[in-house]
Each structure stands twice: as C-alpha cells, then as structure tokens.
PDB file of C-alpha atoms in Angstrom:
ATOM      1  CA  MET A   1      39.719  10.942 -37.515  1.00 60.00           C
ATOM      2  CA  PRO A   2      36.075  10.543 -36.450  1.00 63.00           C
ATOM      3  CA  VAL A   3      34.172  13.726 -35.355  1.00 65.00           C
ATOM      4  CA  PRO A   4      32.650  13.274 -31.919  1.00 67.00           C
ATOM      5  CA  PRO A   5      28.751  13.809 -31.914  1.00 71.00           C
ATOM      6  CA  PRO A   6      27.743  17.230 -30.768  1.00 79.00           C
ATOM      7  CA  THR A   7      27.056  17.622 -26.869  1.00 86.00           C
ATOM      8  CA  PRO A   8      23.347  17.513 -26.342  1.00 92.00           C
ATOM      9  CA  ASP A   9      21.768  20.357 -24.545  1.00 93.00           C
ATOM     10  CA  PHE A  10      20.308  18.129 -21.803  1.00 95.00           C
ATOM     11  CA  LEU A  11      23.862  16.660 -20.746  1.00 93.00           C
ATOM     12  CA  ASP A  12      23.905  18.454 -17.462  1.00 95.00           C
ATOM     13  CA  ARG A  13      20.398  19.765 -17.158  1.00 97.00           C
ATOM     14  CA  LEU A  14      17.948  17.924 -15.153  1.00 98.00           C
ATOM     15  CA  ASP A  15      14.985  19.717 -16.432  1.00 98.00           C
ATOM     16  CA  LEU A  16      15.940  19.116 -20.091  1.00 98.00           C
ATOM     17  CA  SER A  17      16.842  15.381 -19.351  1.00 98.00           C
ATOM     18  CA  LEU A  18      13.184  14.901 -18.157  1.00 99.00           C
ATOM     19  CA  GLN A  19      11.763  16.630 -21.142  1.00 98.00           C
ATOM     20  CA  ARG A  20      13.984  14.486 -23.377  1.00 98.00           C
ATOM     21  CA  ALA A  21      12.556  11.340 -21.592  1.00 99.00           C
ATOM     22  CA  PHE A  22       9.076  12.765 -22.148  1.00 99.00           C
ATOM     23  CA  ASP A  23       9.869  13.350 -25.787  1.00 98.00           C
ATOM     24  CA  LEU A  24      11.096   9.765 -26.124  1.00 99.00           C
ATOM     25  CA  LEU A  25       7.858   8.323 -24.732  1.00 99.00           C
ATOM     26  CA  SER A  26       5.617  10.727 -26.695  1.00 99.00           C
ATOM     27  CA  ARG A  27       7.241   9.588 -29.995  1.00 98.00           C
ATOM     28  CA  GLY A  28       7.129   5.938 -28.823  1.00 98.00           C
ATOM     29  CA  ALA A  29       3.391   6.023 -28.388  1.00 98.00           C
ATOM     30  CA  LEU A  30       2.963   7.400 -32.095  1.00 97.00           C
ATOM     31  CA  ASP A  31       5.875   6.036 -34.156  1.00 98.00           C
ATOM     32  CA  ARG A  32       6.204   2.417 -34.562  1.00 96.00           C
ATOM     33  CA  ARG A  33       9.814   2.878 -35.795  1.00 97.00           C
ATOM     34  CA  SER A  34      10.766   4.430 -32.452  1.00 98.00           C
ATOM     35  CA  ALA A  35      12.749   2.138 -29.930  1.00 97.00           C
ATOM     36  CA  ALA A  36      10.231   3.338 -27.247  1.00 98.00           C
ATOM     37  CA  HIS A  37       7.229   1.853 -29.129  1.00 99.00           C
ATOM     38  CA  THR A  38       7.991  -1.692 -27.794  1.00 99.00           C
ATOM     39  CA  PRO A  39       9.287  -1.403 -24.256  1.00 99.00           C
ATOM     40  CA  VAL A  40       9.695  -4.245 -21.859  1.00 99.00           C
ATOM     41  CA  PHE A  41       7.029  -4.382 -19.140  1.00 99.00           C
ATOM     42  CA  GLY A  42       7.447  -6.162 -15.891  1.00 98.00           C
ATOM     43  CA  SER A  43       4.968  -7.395 -13.372  1.00 98.00           C
ATOM     44  CA  LEU A  44       5.243  -9.501 -10.335  1.00 98.00           C
ATOM     45  CA  GLY A  45       4.250 -13.139 -11.019  1.00 96.00           C
ATOM     46  CA  ALA A  46       2.314 -15.404  -8.661  1.00 93.00           C
ATOM     47  CA  ASP A  47       5.568 -17.351  -8.078  1.00 95.00           C
ATOM     48  CA  GLY A  48       7.178 -14.105  -6.613  1.00 95.00           C
ATOM     49  CA  LEU A  49       9.466 -13.768  -9.762  1.00 96.00           C
ATOM     50  CA  ALA A  50       9.597 -10.828 -12.070  1.00 96.00           C
ATOM     51  CA  SER A  51       7.576 -11.537 -15.290  1.00 97.00           C
ATOM     52  CA  MET A  52       8.827  -9.549 -18.201  1.00 98.00           C
ATOM     53  CA  ARG A  53       7.479  -9.094 -21.756  1.00 98.00           C
ATOM     54  CA  THR A  54       7.674  -6.829 -24.633  1.00 98.00           C
ATOM     55  CA  VAL A  55       4.587  -4.714 -25.154  1.00 98.00           C
ATOM     56  CA  VAL A  56       3.407  -2.047 -27.566  1.00 98.00           C
ATOM     57  CA  LEU A  57       3.248   1.523 -26.054  1.00 99.00           C
ATOM     58  CA  ARG A  58      -0.293   2.791 -26.989  1.00 98.00           C
ATOM     59  CA  GLY A  59      -0.243   6.153 -25.366  1.00 98.00           C
ATOM     60  CA  PHE A  60       1.667   8.733 -23.349  1.00 99.00           C
ATOM     61  CA  ASP A  61      -0.259  11.469 -21.290  1.00 98.00           C
ATOM     62  CA  ARG A  62       2.619  14.026 -20.660  1.00 98.00           C
ATOM     63  CA  GLU A  63       0.551  16.160 -18.305  1.00 98.00           C
ATOM     64  CA  ALA A  64      -0.567  13.303 -16.106  1.00 98.00           C
ATOM     65  CA  VAL A  65       2.754  11.292 -16.763  1.00 99.00           C
ATOM     66  CA  SER A  66       1.065   8.172 -17.504  1.00 99.00           C
ATOM     67  CA  LEU A  67       1.376   5.263 -20.051  1.00 99.00           C
ATOM     68  CA  ARG A  68      -1.069   3.082 -21.856  1.00 99.00           C
ATOM     69  CA  LEU A  69      -1.019  -0.388 -22.920  1.00 98.00           C
ATOM     70  CA  HIS A  70      -3.600  -2.914 -24.270  1.00 98.00           C
ATOM     71  CA  THR A  71      -3.753  -6.505 -23.018  1.00 98.00           C
ATOM     72  CA  ASP A  72      -5.908  -9.593 -22.882  1.00 98.00           C
ATOM     73  CA  ARG A  73      -7.808  -9.834 -19.598  1.00 98.00           C
ATOM     74  CA  ARG A  74      -7.250 -13.583 -19.517  1.00 97.00           C
ATOM     75  CA  SER A  75      -3.330 -13.101 -19.519  1.00 97.00           C
ATOM     76  CA  PRO A  76      -1.135 -13.666 -16.646  1.00 96.00           C
ATOM     77  CA  LYS A  77      -0.058  -9.919 -16.996  1.00 97.00           C
ATOM     78  CA  PHE A  78      -3.661  -8.888 -16.216  1.00 98.00           C
ATOM     79  CA  THR A  79      -3.920 -11.365 -13.294  1.00 97.00           C
ATOM     80  CA  ASP A  80      -0.484 -10.114 -11.954  1.00 98.00           C
ATOM     81  CA  LEU A  81      -1.655  -6.519 -11.951  1.00 98.00           C
ATOM     82  CA  GLN A  82      -4.976  -7.375 -10.267  1.00 98.00           C
ATOM     83  CA  ARG A  83      -3.042  -8.952  -7.409  1.00 98.00           C
ATOM     84  CA  GLU A  84      -0.101  -6.487  -7.337  1.00 98.00           C
ATOM     85  CA  PRO A  85      -0.512  -3.142  -9.308  1.00 99.00           C
ATOM     86  CA  ARG A  86       3.091  -2.090  -8.881  1.00 98.00           C
ATOM     87  CA  CYS A  87       4.907  -2.532 -12.045  1.00 98.00           C
ATOM     88  CA  SER A  88       7.921  -1.467 -14.164  1.00 99.00           C
ATOM     89  CA  MET A  89       8.828  -0.675 -17.840  1.00 99.00           C
ATOM     90  CA  LEU A  90      12.307  -0.501 -19.462  1.00 99.00           C
ATOM     91  CA  VAL A  91      12.911   1.551 -22.649  1.00 99.00           C
ATOM     92  CA  TYR A  92      16.275   1.652 -24.339  1.00 99.00           C
ATOM     93  CA  ASP A  93      16.963   3.680 -27.445  1.00 98.00           C
ATOM     94  CA  PRO A  94      20.237   2.767 -28.854  1.00 97.00           C
ATOM     95  CA  GLY A  95      20.237   5.441 -31.419  1.00 95.00           C
ATOM     96  CA  HIS A  96      20.212   8.044 -28.840  1.00 96.00           C
ATOM     97  CA  ARG A  97      21.918   5.964 -26.097  1.00 97.00           C
ATOM     98  CA  ILE A  98      19.176   6.738 -23.559  1.00 98.00           C
ATOM     99  CA  GLN A  99      17.746   4.224 -21.040  1.00 99.00           C
ATOM    100  CA  LEU A 100      14.551   4.866 -19.083  1.00 99.00           C
ATOM    101  CA  ARG A 101      13.639   2.580 -16.057  1.00 99.00           C
ATOM    102  CA  ILE A 102      10.019   3.419 -15.158  1.00 99.00           C
ATOM    103  CA  ASP A 103       8.186   2.360 -11.986  1.00 99.00           C
ATOM    104  CA  GLY A 104       4.538   2.939 -11.435  1.00 99.00           C
ATOM    105  CA  ILE A 105       1.059   1.726 -10.451  1.00 99.00           C
ATOM    106  CA  ALA A 106      -1.173   0.057 -13.000  1.00 99.00           C
ATOM    107  CA  GLY A 107      -4.877   0.896 -13.357  1.00 99.00           C
ATOM    108  CA  LEU A 108      -7.142  -1.724 -15.312  1.00 99.00           C
ATOM    109  CA  HIS A 109      -9.886  -0.855 -17.460  1.00 99.00           C
ATOM    110  CA  THR A 110     -12.364  -3.674 -18.917  1.00 98.00           C
ATOM    111  CA  ASP A 111     -15.999  -2.594 -18.996  1.00 96.00           C
ATOM    112  CA  ASP A 112     -15.702   1.137 -18.854  1.00 98.00           C
ATOM    113  CA  ALA A 113     -15.568   4.144 -21.096  1.00 98.00           C
ATOM    114  CA  VAL A 114     -11.720   4.131 -21.341  1.00 98.00           C
ATOM    115  CA  ALA A 115     -11.720   0.516 -22.671  1.00 98.00           C
ATOM    116  CA  ASP A 116     -14.677   1.325 -25.066  1.00 98.00           C
ATOM    117  CA  THR A 117     -12.828   4.202 -26.581  1.00 98.00           C
ATOM    118  CA  GLN A 118      -9.622   2.311 -26.938  1.00 98.00           C
ATOM    119  CA  TRP A 119     -11.446  -0.758 -28.487  1.00 98.00           C
ATOM    120  CA  ALA A 120     -13.095   1.559 -30.991  1.00 97.00           C
ATOM    121  CA  ARG A 121      -9.680   2.813 -32.120  1.00 96.00           C
ATOM    122  CA  THR A 122      -8.070  -0.654 -32.565  1.00 95.00           C
ATOM    123  CA  GLN A 123      -7.692  -1.965 -36.147  1.00 93.00           C
ATOM    124  CA  PRO A 124      -9.756  -4.933 -37.176  1.00 90.00           C
ATOM    125  CA  MET A 125      -6.531  -6.995 -37.620  1.00 90.00           C
ATOM    126  CA  SER A 126      -5.459  -6.150 -34.103  1.00 91.00           C
ATOM    127  CA  ARG A 127      -8.722  -7.312 -32.781  1.00 93.00           C
ATOM    128  CA  LEU A 128      -8.298 -10.848 -33.995  1.00 91.00           C
ATOM    129  CA  VAL A 129      -5.719 -11.779 -31.212  1.00 90.00           C
ATOM    130  CA  TYR A 130      -8.576 -11.299 -28.532  1.00 93.00           C
ATOM    131  CA  GLY A 131     -10.633 -14.015 -30.205  1.00 89.00           C
ATOM    132  CA  VAL A 132      -8.046 -16.738 -29.423  1.00 88.00           C
ATOM    133  CA  PRO A 133     -10.068 -19.482 -27.636  1.00 87.00           C
ATOM    134  CA  GLY A 134      -7.771 -19.857 -24.607  1.00 86.00           C
ATOM    135  CA  ALA A 135      -5.723 -17.656 -22.219  1.00 89.00           C
ATOM    136  CA  PRO A 136      -2.348 -16.436 -23.480  1.00 90.00           C
ATOM    137  CA  GLY A 137       0.234 -18.770 -22.280  1.00 89.00           C
ATOM    138  CA  SER A 138      -2.091 -21.787 -22.084  1.00 89.00           C
ATOM    139  CA  ALA A 139      -0.555 -25.109 -23.253  1.00 91.00           C
ATOM    140  CA  ILE A 140      -1.765 -26.479 -26.793  1.00 85.00           C
ATOM    141  CA  GLU A 141      -0.879 -29.650 -28.771  1.00 86.00           C
ATOM    142  CA  ASP A 142      -0.901 -27.921 -32.269  1.00 86.00           C
ATOM    143  CA  PRO A 143       1.155 -24.741 -32.532  1.00 85.00           C
ATOM    144  CA  GLY A 144      -1.183 -23.423 -35.207  1.00 80.00           C
ATOM    145  CA  ALA A 145      -4.380 -24.183 -33.568  1.00 76.00           C
ATOM    146  CA  ALA A 146      -4.684 -20.854 -31.484  1.00 76.00           C
ATOM    147  CA  THR A 147      -4.614 -18.847 -34.792  1.00 78.00           C
ATOM    148  CA  GLN A 148      -7.148 -20.947 -36.767  1.00 77.00           C
ATOM    149  CA  GLY A 149     -10.609 -19.425 -37.369  1.00 70.00           C
ATOM    150  CA  LEU A 150      -9.950 -16.227 -35.659  1.00 77.00           C
ATOM    151  CA  SER A 151     -11.585 -14.233 -38.329  1.00 76.00           C
ATOM    152  CA  GLN A 152     -14.789 -16.204 -37.567  1.00 79.00           C
ATOM    153  CA  VAL A 153     -14.958 -15.014 -34.083  1.00 82.00           C
ATOM    154  CA  ASP A 154     -17.568 -12.468 -33.236  1.00 87.00           C
ATOM    155  CA  GLU A 155     -16.641  -9.023 -32.185  1.00 92.00           C
ATOM    156  CA  ALA A 156     -18.410  -9.166 -28.922  1.00 93.00           C
ATOM    157  CA  THR A 157     -16.194 -12.186 -27.864  1.00 91.00           C
ATOM    158  CA  GLN A 158     -13.136 -10.235 -28.875  1.00 94.00           C
ATOM    159  CA  ARG A 159     -14.134  -7.237 -27.070  1.00 96.00           C
ATOM    160  CA  ALA A 160     -14.977  -9.310 -23.774  1.00 96.00           C
ATOM    161  CA  HIS A 161     -11.266 -10.160 -23.613  1.00 96.00           C
ATOM    162  CA  PHE A 162      -9.903  -6.690 -24.194  1.00 98.00           C
ATOM    163  CA  ALA A 163      -8.493  -4.670 -21.462  1.00 99.00           C
ATOM    164  CA  VAL A 164      -6.517  -1.419 -21.002  1.00 99.00           C
ATOM    165  CA  VAL A 165      -3.683  -0.902 -18.683  1.00 99.00           C
ATOM    166  CA  ASP A 166      -2.876   2.701 -17.618  1.00 99.00           C
ATOM    167  CA  LEU A 167       0.461   2.961 -15.835  1.00 99.00           C
ATOM    168  CA  ASP A 168       0.531   5.954 -13.403  1.00 99.00           C
ATOM    169  CA  VAL A 169       4.239   6.685 -13.395  1.00 99.00           C
ATOM    170  CA  ARG A 170       5.772   7.137 -10.051  1.00 99.00           C
ATOM    171  CA  ARG A 171       9.503   7.299 -10.788  1.00 99.00           C
ATOM    172  CA  ILE A 172      11.841   7.575 -13.842  1.00 99.00           C
ATOM    173  CA  ASP A 173      15.439   6.550 -13.684  1.00 99.00           C
ATOM    174  CA  TRP A 174      17.272   8.197 -16.597  1.00 99.00           C
ATOM    175  CA  LEU A 175      20.727   7.089 -18.117  1.00 99.00           C
ATOM    176  CA  TYR A 176      22.407   8.629 -20.877  1.00 98.00           C
ATOM    177  CA  LEU A 177      25.665   6.962 -22.305  1.00 97.00           C
ATOM    178  CA  SER A 178      28.069   9.550 -23.554  1.00 93.00           C
ATOM    179  CA  SER A 179      31.735   9.739 -24.354  1.00 89.00           C
ATOM    180  CA  ALA A 180      31.678  13.000 -22.390  1.00 86.00           C
ATOM    181  CA  GLY A 181      30.787  10.844 -19.483  1.00 93.00           C
ATOM    182  CA  ASN A 182      27.533   9.006 -18.617  1.00 97.00           C
ATOM    183  CA  ARG A 183      24.739  10.802 -16.887  1.00 98.00           C
ATOM    184  CA  ARG A 184      22.221   9.340 -14.503  1.00 99.00           C
ATOM    185  CA  ALA A 185      19.289  10.923 -12.810  1.00 99.00           C
ATOM    186  CA  ARG A 186      16.144   9.994 -10.839  1.00 99.00           C
ATOM    187  CA  PHE A 187      12.809  11.674 -11.037  1.00 99.00           C
ATOM    188  CA  ASP A 188      10.036  11.077  -8.674  1.00 99.00           C
ATOM    189  CA  ARG A 189       6.489  12.124  -8.759  1.00 98.00           C
ATOM    190  CA  ASP A 190       6.380  12.810  -5.115  1.00 97.00           C
ATOM    191  CA  ASP A 191       9.230  15.320  -5.439  1.00 96.00           C
ATOM    192  CA  GLY A 192       7.346  17.156  -8.296  1.00 97.00           C
ATOM    193  CA  TRP A 193       9.658  15.571 -10.859  1.00 98.00           C
ATOM    194  CA  ALA A 194      12.436  17.940  -9.677  1.00 95.00           C
ATOM    195  CA  GLY A 195      15.171  15.147 -10.173  1.00 97.00           C
ATOM    196  CA  ARG A 196      18.563  14.553  -8.722  1.00 98.00           C
ATOM    197  CA  TRP A 197      21.883  13.317 -10.120  1.00 99.00           C
ATOM    198  CA  CYS A 198      23.022   9.805  -9.486  1.00 98.00           C
ATOM    199  CA  ILE A 199      26.134   7.862 -10.040  1.00 98.00           C
ATOM    200  CA  PRO A 200      25.823   5.988 -13.296  1.00 97.00           C
TER     201      PRO A 200
END
C-alpha cells in the first residue's frame, strides 16, 4: 500500500504558504529546471482579449515583491503593457502541486540603468533574438528568414530592441493540491500580505 506524502508545514499556515510561494519564485528566477522558470504571462491585447505567452522569469525581488522579465520592445506584449500596465502571471509546479496566480502592474525599462544592467548580464546567444529584422509576430513568407544572418547584426541594433519588464506584484492567489484537502489563499499587497483563506 502506497505511503502518503508527508504533510507540509505550510498546509494550514498562511504565513508559511506565502513564504513557500516566495521560495518557488526565487528558485524559478535562478534555476532553469524549476517549473517557475517559465511561467505564463498575460496582458490585455488591443482586441480586448487576454494575450498569453510563456516567458522566462529573470528575477524575483523578495523584499519588493516584484518579478522581472525581458522582452523585445517591438513586441505586442510591450505595446500591450504601454497601453494597459495591469497584467497577470500563472505558475504551476506539478512536482509540488502548487499553483500561483499573480496580478500586478508592469513597469517598462528601455533606455535606463535597469535595462543597461540587464543587457550587460545577458549571454551573447540570448542577444541574437533582438536582432531579428521585424517585430515579433510579423508575417513572413519564409519561416527561416527571421533567423538568417542574426550573428551579423551589430550589438547596438540588438540593444535598441531590448526591454525589461518589472512586475510590481499586487496580489497572489495560492492553491495547493493535497490528498489531505486542497488549500487556497489570497495575499494582497494592500493588506500587508497578511492573507486570507478561500474556498479552493
């Protein structure tokens, strides 16, 4: 008969549930093997519909409770956030059976010290995608055309297309799936992250 997994210490503790959420995001920003490394990011499209895509989590500031992404400033995502900075992120870790639904306000960085510092930390291979001649999502005839000659594009052109998105987290909806009973909680910045239990 299978042995049930041990009961986690955060099961009935709001404070420990929030810390576990922060731990998951911290690891996601550093470990590419973490499920939180590639969350789903949602913005409001020009058509009024939710626009979703998988992104790479580049940073998590635990004290400020903010998340960091990189993007191409020509992308629809960047345009969406310029028009409407409210956005969302979804993280699901199947190994730990934890889901985080995150709402926040995006701050954009292009030609400032934040963007310069992040650009300096990117790998040469990662910079190549910012040399694509057209905006992400633009129609092309040849599917391979967008990736041809990228190594010949100068760094100044690549840098001109690079942007940083800092997501100031306003709310975290926490869900833990458990044989002992699912647990759901909501944490709001305006409430000092105190949290409250919700029906799963």
